[in-house]
Amino acid sequence: MHRKVQLVVSGGVRSGADVAKALALGADAVSIGVAALIALGDNAPELADEYAQLGSAPGFYDDWHEGRDPAGISTQDDELAARFDPELGGRRLANFLRTMTLEAQTLARACGKSHVHNLEPEDLVALTIEAAAMARVPLAGTSWVPGLSD
């Protein structure tokens, strides 16, 4: 199905390392959602009292479904939406995306690749025996893949 179907990985992508791993495993692209909202300023600790009034706390994200986001990002309420500073949010998001891109590029170069899309499963290693066995990649510093080459 290569080149017939595009694979976009979504969910849990928080860093350039996550992007590099997804691309190495064959993704054509990655999608970020929650990480972008956090970069914009959602679930900020400064809003802890307001999240508590909703029966939540920063980091739980359950207020998004109710449309009562105290940060004013994911809401249709005009009063809450007026709290969001789009210029500041845009700068924060741009900084996050630049950093994520640089991290993924740095990891690709550390693997001897000229581009992130040149990453391959062979470039991945795991830091624990359990992770190596589940992902079927070598344990860092070895060529041993638990369960495959015991």
Coordinates of N, CA and C in Angstrom, one line a residue:
M1 N 0.8 -1.2 0.0 CA 0.0 0.0 0.0 C 0.9 1.3 0.0
H2 N 2.2 1.1 0.0 CA 3.1 2.2 0.0 C 2.8 3.1 -1.2
R3 N 2.6 4.4 -0.9 CA 2.3 5.5 -1.9 C 0.9 5.4 -2.3
K4 N 0.1 4.4 -1.9 CA -1.3 4.4 -2.3 C -2.2 5.0 -1.1
V5 N -1.7 4.8 0.1 CA -2.4 5.3 1.3 C -1.4 6.1 2.1
Q6 N -1.8 7.2 2.6 CA -0.9 8.0 3.5 C -1.3 7.7 4.9
L7 N -0.3 7.5 5.7 CA -0.5 7.2 7.1 C -0.2 8.5 7.9
V8 N -1.1 9.0 8.7 CA -0.9 10.1 9.6 C -1.1 9.7 11.0
V9 N -0.1 9.8 11.8 CA -0.1 9.4 13.2 C -0.7 10.5 14.0
S10 N -1.6 10.2 14.9 CA -2.2 11.2 15.8 C -2.4 10.6 17.1
G11 N -2.3 11.4 18.2 CA -2.5 10.9 19.5 C -1.2 10.7 20.3
G12 N -1.0 11.5 21.3 CA 0.2 11.3 22.1 C 1.4 12.0 21.5
V13 N 1.3 12.7 20.4 CA 2.5 13.3 19.9 C 2.8 14.6 20.6
R14 N 3.9 14.6 21.4 CA 4.1 15.8 22.3 C 5.5 16.4 22.0
S15 N 6.4 15.8 21.3 CA 7.7 16.3 21.1 C 8.3 15.9 19.7
G16 N 9.4 16.5 19.4 CA 10.1 16.1 18.2 C 10.6 14.6 18.2
A17 N 10.8 14.1 19.4 CA 11.2 12.7 19.5 C 10.0 11.8 19.1
D18 N 8.8 12.2 19.5 CA 7.6 11.5 19.1 C 7.4 11.5 17.5
V19 N 7.7 12.7 17.0 CA 7.6 12.9 15.5 C 8.6 12.0 14.8
A20 N 9.8 12.0 15.3 CA 10.9 11.2 14.7 C 10.5 9.7 14.8
K21 N 10.0 9.2 15.9 CA 9.6 7.8 16.0 C 8.5 7.4 15.1
A22 N 7.5 8.3 14.9 CA 6.4 8.0 14.0 C 6.9 7.9 12.6
L23 N 7.7 8.9 12.2 CA 8.2 8.9 10.8 C 9.1 7.7 10.6
A24 N 9.9 7.3 11.6 CA 10.8 6.1 11.4 C 10.0 4.8 11.3
L25 N 8.8 4.8 11.9 CA 8.0 3.6 11.8 C 7.1 3.6 10.5
G26 N 7.2 4.6 9.7 CA 6.5 4.6 8.4 C 5.4 5.7 8.2
A27 N 5.2 6.5 9.2 CA 4.2 7.6 9.0 C 4.6 8.6 8.0
D28 N 3.7 9.1 7.2 CA 3.9 10.1 6.3 C 3.9 11.5 6.9
A29 N 3.1 11.6 8.0 CA 3.0 12.8 8.7 C 2.5 12.5 10.1
V30 N 2.5 13.5 11.0 CA 2.0 13.4 12.3 C 1.0 14.6 12.5
S31 N 0.1 14.3 13.4 CA -0.9 15.3 13.8 C -0.8 15.7 15.3
I32 N -0.8 16.9 15.6 CA -0.8 17.3 17.0 C -2.1 18.0 17.4
G33 N -2.6 17.7 18.5 CA -3.8 18.4 19.0 C -3.7 18.9 20.4
V34 N -3.6 18.1 21.3 CA -3.5 18.5 22.7 C -2.2 19.3 22.9
A35 N -1.1 18.8 22.3 CA 0.2 19.6 22.5 C 0.0 21.0 22.0
A36 N -0.7 21.2 20.9 CA -0.9 22.5 20.3 C -1.7 23.4 21.3
L37 N -2.7 22.8 21.8 CA -3.6 23.5 22.8 C -2.8 24.0 24.0
I38 N -1.9 23.1 24.5 CA -1.1 23.4 25.6 C -0.1 24.5 25.3
A39 N 0.4 24.4 24.1 CA 1.4 25.5 23.6 C 0.6 26.8 23.5
L40 N -0.6 26.8 23.1 CA -1.4 28.1 23.1 C -1.7 28.7 24.4
G41 N -1.6 27.8 25.5 CA -1.8 28.3 26.8 C -3.0 27.6 27.6
D42 N -3.5 26.6 26.9 CA -4.7 25.9 27.6 C -4.2 25.1 28.8
N43 N -5.0 24.9 29.7 CA -4.7 24.2 30.9 C -3.5 24.8 31.7
A44 N -3.3 26.1 31.6 CA -2.2 26.8 32.3 C -2.4 26.7 33.8
P45 N -1.4 26.4 34.6 CA -1.5 26.3 36.1 C -2.1 27.6 36.7
E46 N -1.9 28.8 36.0 CA -2.4 30.0 36.6 C -3.9 30.0 36.6
L47 N -4.6 29.1 35.9 CA -6.0 29.0 35.9 C -6.6 27.9 36.8
A48 N -5.7 27.5 37.7 CA -6.1 26.3 38.6 C -7.4 26.6 39.3
D49 N -7.6 27.8 39.9 CA -8.8 28.1 40.6 C -10.0 28.0 39.7
E50 N -9.9 28.4 38.5 CA -11.1 28.4 37.6 C -11.4 26.9 37.1
Y51 N -10.3 26.2 36.9 CA -10.5 24.7 36.6 C -11.1 24.0 37.8
A52 N -10.8 24.4 39.0 CA -11.3 23.8 40.2 C -12.9 24.1 40.3
Q53 N -13.3 25.2 39.9 CA -14.7 25.6 39.8 C -15.5 24.7 38.9
L54 N -14.8 24.2 37.9 CA -15.4 23.2 36.9 C -15.3 21.8 37.4
G55 N -14.7 21.6 38.6 CA -14.5 20.2 39.1 C -13.3 19.5 38.4
S56 N -12.4 20.3 37.9 CA -11.2 19.8 37.2 C -10.0 20.4 37.7
A57 N -8.9 20.3 37.0 CA -7.6 20.8 37.4 C -6.8 20.9 36.1
P58 N -5.8 21.9 36.0 CA -5.0 21.9 34.8 C -4.3 20.6 34.5
G59 N -4.4 20.2 33.3 CA -3.8 18.9 32.9 C -4.8 17.8 32.7
F60 N -6.1 18.0 33.1 CA -7.1 16.9 32.9 C -7.9 17.1 31.6
Y61 N -8.0 18.3 31.1 CA -8.6 18.5 29.7 C -10.0 18.1 29.6
D62 N -10.7 17.7 30.7 CA -12.1 17.4 30.6 C -13.0 18.5 30.4
D63 N -12.6 19.8 30.7 CA -13.4 20.9 30.5 C -13.7 21.2 29.0
W64 N -12.8 20.7 28.1 CA -12.9 21.0 26.7 C -14.3 20.5 26.2
H65 N -14.7 19.4 26.6 CA -16.0 18.8 26.1 C -17.2 19.6 26.5
E66 N -17.1 20.4 27.5 CA -18.2 21.2 28.0 C -18.2 22.6 27.4
G67 N -17.2 23.0 26.7 CA -17.1 24.3 26.1 C -16.9 25.5 27.1
R68 N -16.4 25.1 28.2 CA -16.2 26.1 29.3 C -14.7 26.3 29.6
D69 N -13.9 26.3 28.6 CA -12.5 26.4 28.8 C -12.1 27.8 29.4
P70 N -11.6 27.9 30.6 CA -11.2 29.1 31.2 C -10.1 29.9 30.4
A71 N -9.3 29.2 29.6 CA -8.3 29.9 28.9 C -8.9 30.6 27.6
G72 N -10.1 30.3 27.3 CA -10.8 30.9 26.2 C -10.4 30.4 24.8
I73 N -9.7 29.2 24.8 CA -9.2 28.7 23.5 C -10.3 27.7 22.9
S74 N -10.8 26.8 23.6 CA -11.7 25.8 23.0 C -13.1 26.0 23.6
T75 N -13.7 27.2 23.2 CA -15.0 27.5 23.7 C -15.7 28.3 22.7
Q76 N -17.0 28.3 22.8 CA -17.9 29.2 22.0 C -18.4 30.3 22.8
D77 N -18.1 30.4 24.1 CA -18.6 31.4 24.9 C -17.8 32.7 24.6
D78 N -18.5 33.8 24.2 CA -17.8 35.0 23.8 C -17.0 35.6 25.0
E79 N -17.5 35.5 26.2 CA -16.8 36.1 27.4 C -15.5 35.3 27.6
L80 N -15.6 34.0 27.6 CA -14.4 33.2 27.8 C -13.4 33.4 26.6
A81 N -13.9 33.4 25.4 CA -13.1 33.5 24.2 C -12.3 34.9 24.2
A82 N -12.9 35.9 24.8 CA -12.2 37.2 24.9 C -11.0 37.2 25.7
R83 N -10.8 36.1 26.6 CA -9.6 36.0 27.4 C -8.4 35.6 26.6
F84 N -8.6 35.0 25.5 CA -7.5 34.4 24.7 C -6.8 35.6 24.0
D85 N -5.5 35.7 24.1 CA -4.7 36.6 23.4 C -4.1 35.9 22.2
P86 N -4.6 36.1 21.0 CA -4.2 35.3 19.8 C -2.7 35.6 19.4
E87 N -2.3 36.8 19.7 CA -0.9 37.2 19.3 C 0.1 36.4 20.2
L88 N -0.2 36.4 21.5 CA 0.7 35.6 22.5 C 0.6 34.1 22.2
G89 N -0.7 33.7 22.0 CA -0.9 32.2 21.6 C -0.2 31.8 20.4
G90 N -0.2 32.7 19.4 CA 0.5 32.4 18.1 C 2.0 32.3 18.3
R91 N 2.5 33.2 19.1 CA 4.0 33.2 19.4 C 4.4 31.9 20.1
R92 N 3.5 31.5 21.1 CA 3.8 30.3 21.8 C 3.8 29.1 20.9
L93 N 2.7 29.0 20.1 CA 2.6 27.9 19.2 C 3.7 27.8 18.2
A94 N 4.1 29.0 17.6 CA 5.2 29.0 16.7 C 6.5 28.5 17.3
N95 N 6.7 28.9 18.5 CA 7.9 28.5 19.3 C 7.9 27.0 19.5
F96 N 6.8 26.5 19.9 CA 6.6 25.0 20.1 C 6.9 24.3 18.8
L97 N 6.3 24.7 17.7 CA 6.5 24.0 16.4 C 7.9 24.1 15.9
R98 N 8.6 25.2 16.1 CA 10.0 25.4 15.7 C 10.9 24.4 16.6
T99 N 10.6 24.4 17.9 CA 11.4 23.5 18.7 C 11.1 22.0 18.4
M100 N 9.9 21.7 18.2 CA 9.6 20.3 17.8 C 10.3 19.9 16.5
T101 N 10.3 20.8 15.5 CA 10.9 20.5 14.3 C 12.4 20.4 14.4
L102 N 13.0 21.3 15.2 CA 14.5 21.2 15.4 C 14.9 19.9 16.1
E103 N 14.0 19.5 17.1 CA 14.3 18.3 17.8 C 14.3 17.1 16.9
A104 N 13.3 17.0 16.1 CA 13.1 15.9 15.1 C 14.3 15.9 14.1
Q105 N 14.7 17.0 13.6 CA 15.8 17.1 12.7 C 17.1 16.7 13.4
T106 N 17.3 17.2 14.6 CA 18.5 16.8 15.3 C 18.6 15.3 15.5
L107 N 17.5 14.7 15.9 CA 17.5 13.2 16.0 C 17.8 12.5 14.7
A108 N 17.3 13.0 13.6 CA 17.5 12.4 12.3 C 19.0 12.5 12.0
R109 N 19.6 13.7 12.2 CA 21.0 13.9 11.9 C 21.9 13.0 12.8
A110 N 21.5 12.8 14.1 CA 22.2 12.0 15.0 C 22.2 10.5 14.5
C111 N 21.2 10.2 13.7 CA 21.1 8.8 13.1 C 21.8 8.8 11.8
G112 N 22.4 9.9 11.4 CA 23.2 9.9 10.1 C 22.3 10.2 8.9
K113 N 21.1 10.7 9.1 CA 20.1 10.9 8.0 C 20.1 12.4 7.7
S114 N 19.9 12.7 6.4 CA 19.9 14.1 5.9 C 18.5 14.7 6.1
H115 N 17.5 13.9 6.3 CA 16.1 14.4 6.4 C 15.3 13.5 7.3
V116 N 14.3 14.1 8.0 CA 13.5 13.3 8.9 C 12.7 12.2 8.2
H117 N 12.4 12.4 7.0 CA 11.7 11.3 6.2 C 12.5 10.2 5.8
N118 N 13.8 10.3 6.1 CA 14.8 9.2 5.8 C 14.9 8.3 7.0
L119 N 14.3 8.6 8.1 CA 14.4 7.7 9.3 C 13.7 6.4 9.0
E120 N 14.3 5.3 9.6 CA 13.8 4.0 9.3 C 13.6 3.3 10.7
P121 N 12.9 2.2 10.7 CA 12.7 1.4 12.0 C 14.1 1.0 12.6
E122 N 15.1 0.8 11.7 CA 16.4 0.4 12.2 C 17.1 1.5 13.0
D123 N 16.6 2.7 12.9 CA 17.2 3.8 13.6 C 16.7 3.9 15.0
L124 N 15.7 3.1 15.4 CA 15.1 3.1 16.7 C 15.7 2.2 17.6
V125 N 15.9 2.6 18.9 CA 16.3 1.7 20.0 C 15.4 1.9 21.2
A126 N 15.3 1.0 22.1 CA 14.5 1.1 23.3 C 15.5 1.2 24.5
L127 N 15.0 1.9 25.5 CA 15.7 2.1 26.7 C 15.5 1.0 27.8
T128 N 14.4 0.2 27.6 CA 14.2 -0.8 28.6 C 13.9 -2.1 27.8
I129 N 14.1 -3.2 28.5 CA 13.9 -4.5 27.9 C 12.4 -4.7 27.5
E130 N 11.5 -4.2 28.3 CA 10.1 -4.3 28.0 C 9.7 -3.5 26.8
A131 N 10.2 -2.3 26.7 CA 10.0 -1.5 25.5 C 10.6 -2.1 24.2
A132 N 11.8 -2.6 24.3 CA 12.4 -3.3 23.2 C 11.6 -4.5 22.7
A133 N 11.1 -5.3 23.7 CA 10.2 -6.4 23.3 C 8.9 -6.0 22.6
M134 N 8.3 -5.0 23.2 CA 7.0 -4.6 22.7 C 7.1 -3.9 21.3
A135 N 8.2 -3.1 21.1 CA 8.4 -2.4 19.8 C 9.2 -3.2 18.8
R136 N 9.7 -4.3 19.3 CA 10.6 -5.1 18.4 C 11.7 -4.3 17.8
V137 N 12.4 -3.5 18.7 CA 13.6 -2.8 18.3 C 14.7 -3.1 19.3
P138 N 15.9 -2.9 18.9 CA 17.0 -3.3 19.8 C 17.1 -2.5 21.1
L139 N 17.6 -3.2 22.1 CA 17.8 -2.5 23.4 C 19.0 -1.6 23.2
A140 N 18.9 -0.3 23.6 CA 20.0 0.7 23.4 C 21.3 0.1 23.8
G141 N 22.3 0.3 22.9 CA 23.7 -0.1 23.1 C 23.9 -1.6 22.7
T142 N 22.9 -2.2 22.2 CA 23.0 -3.6 21.8 C 22.4 -3.8 20.4
S143 N 22.5 -5.0 19.9 CA 21.7 -5.4 18.7 C 20.6 -6.4 19.1
W144 N 20.4 -6.6 20.4 CA 19.5 -7.6 20.9 C 18.1 -7.1 20.9
V145 N 17.2 -7.8 20.3 CA 15.8 -7.6 20.3 C 15.1 -8.7 21.1
P146 N 14.7 -8.4 22.4 CA 14.1 -9.4 23.2 C 12.9 -10.1 22.5
G147 N 12.9 -11.4 22.6 CA 11.8 -12.2 22.0 C 12.1 -12.6 20.5
L148 N 13.0 -11.9 19.9 CA 13.3 -12.3 18.5 C 14.6 -13.0 18.4
S149 N 15.6 -12.6 19.1 CA 17.0 -13.2 19.0 C 17.5 -13.5 20.4
D150 N 16.7 -14.3 21.1 CA 17.1 -14.7 22.5 C 18.3 -15.5 22.4

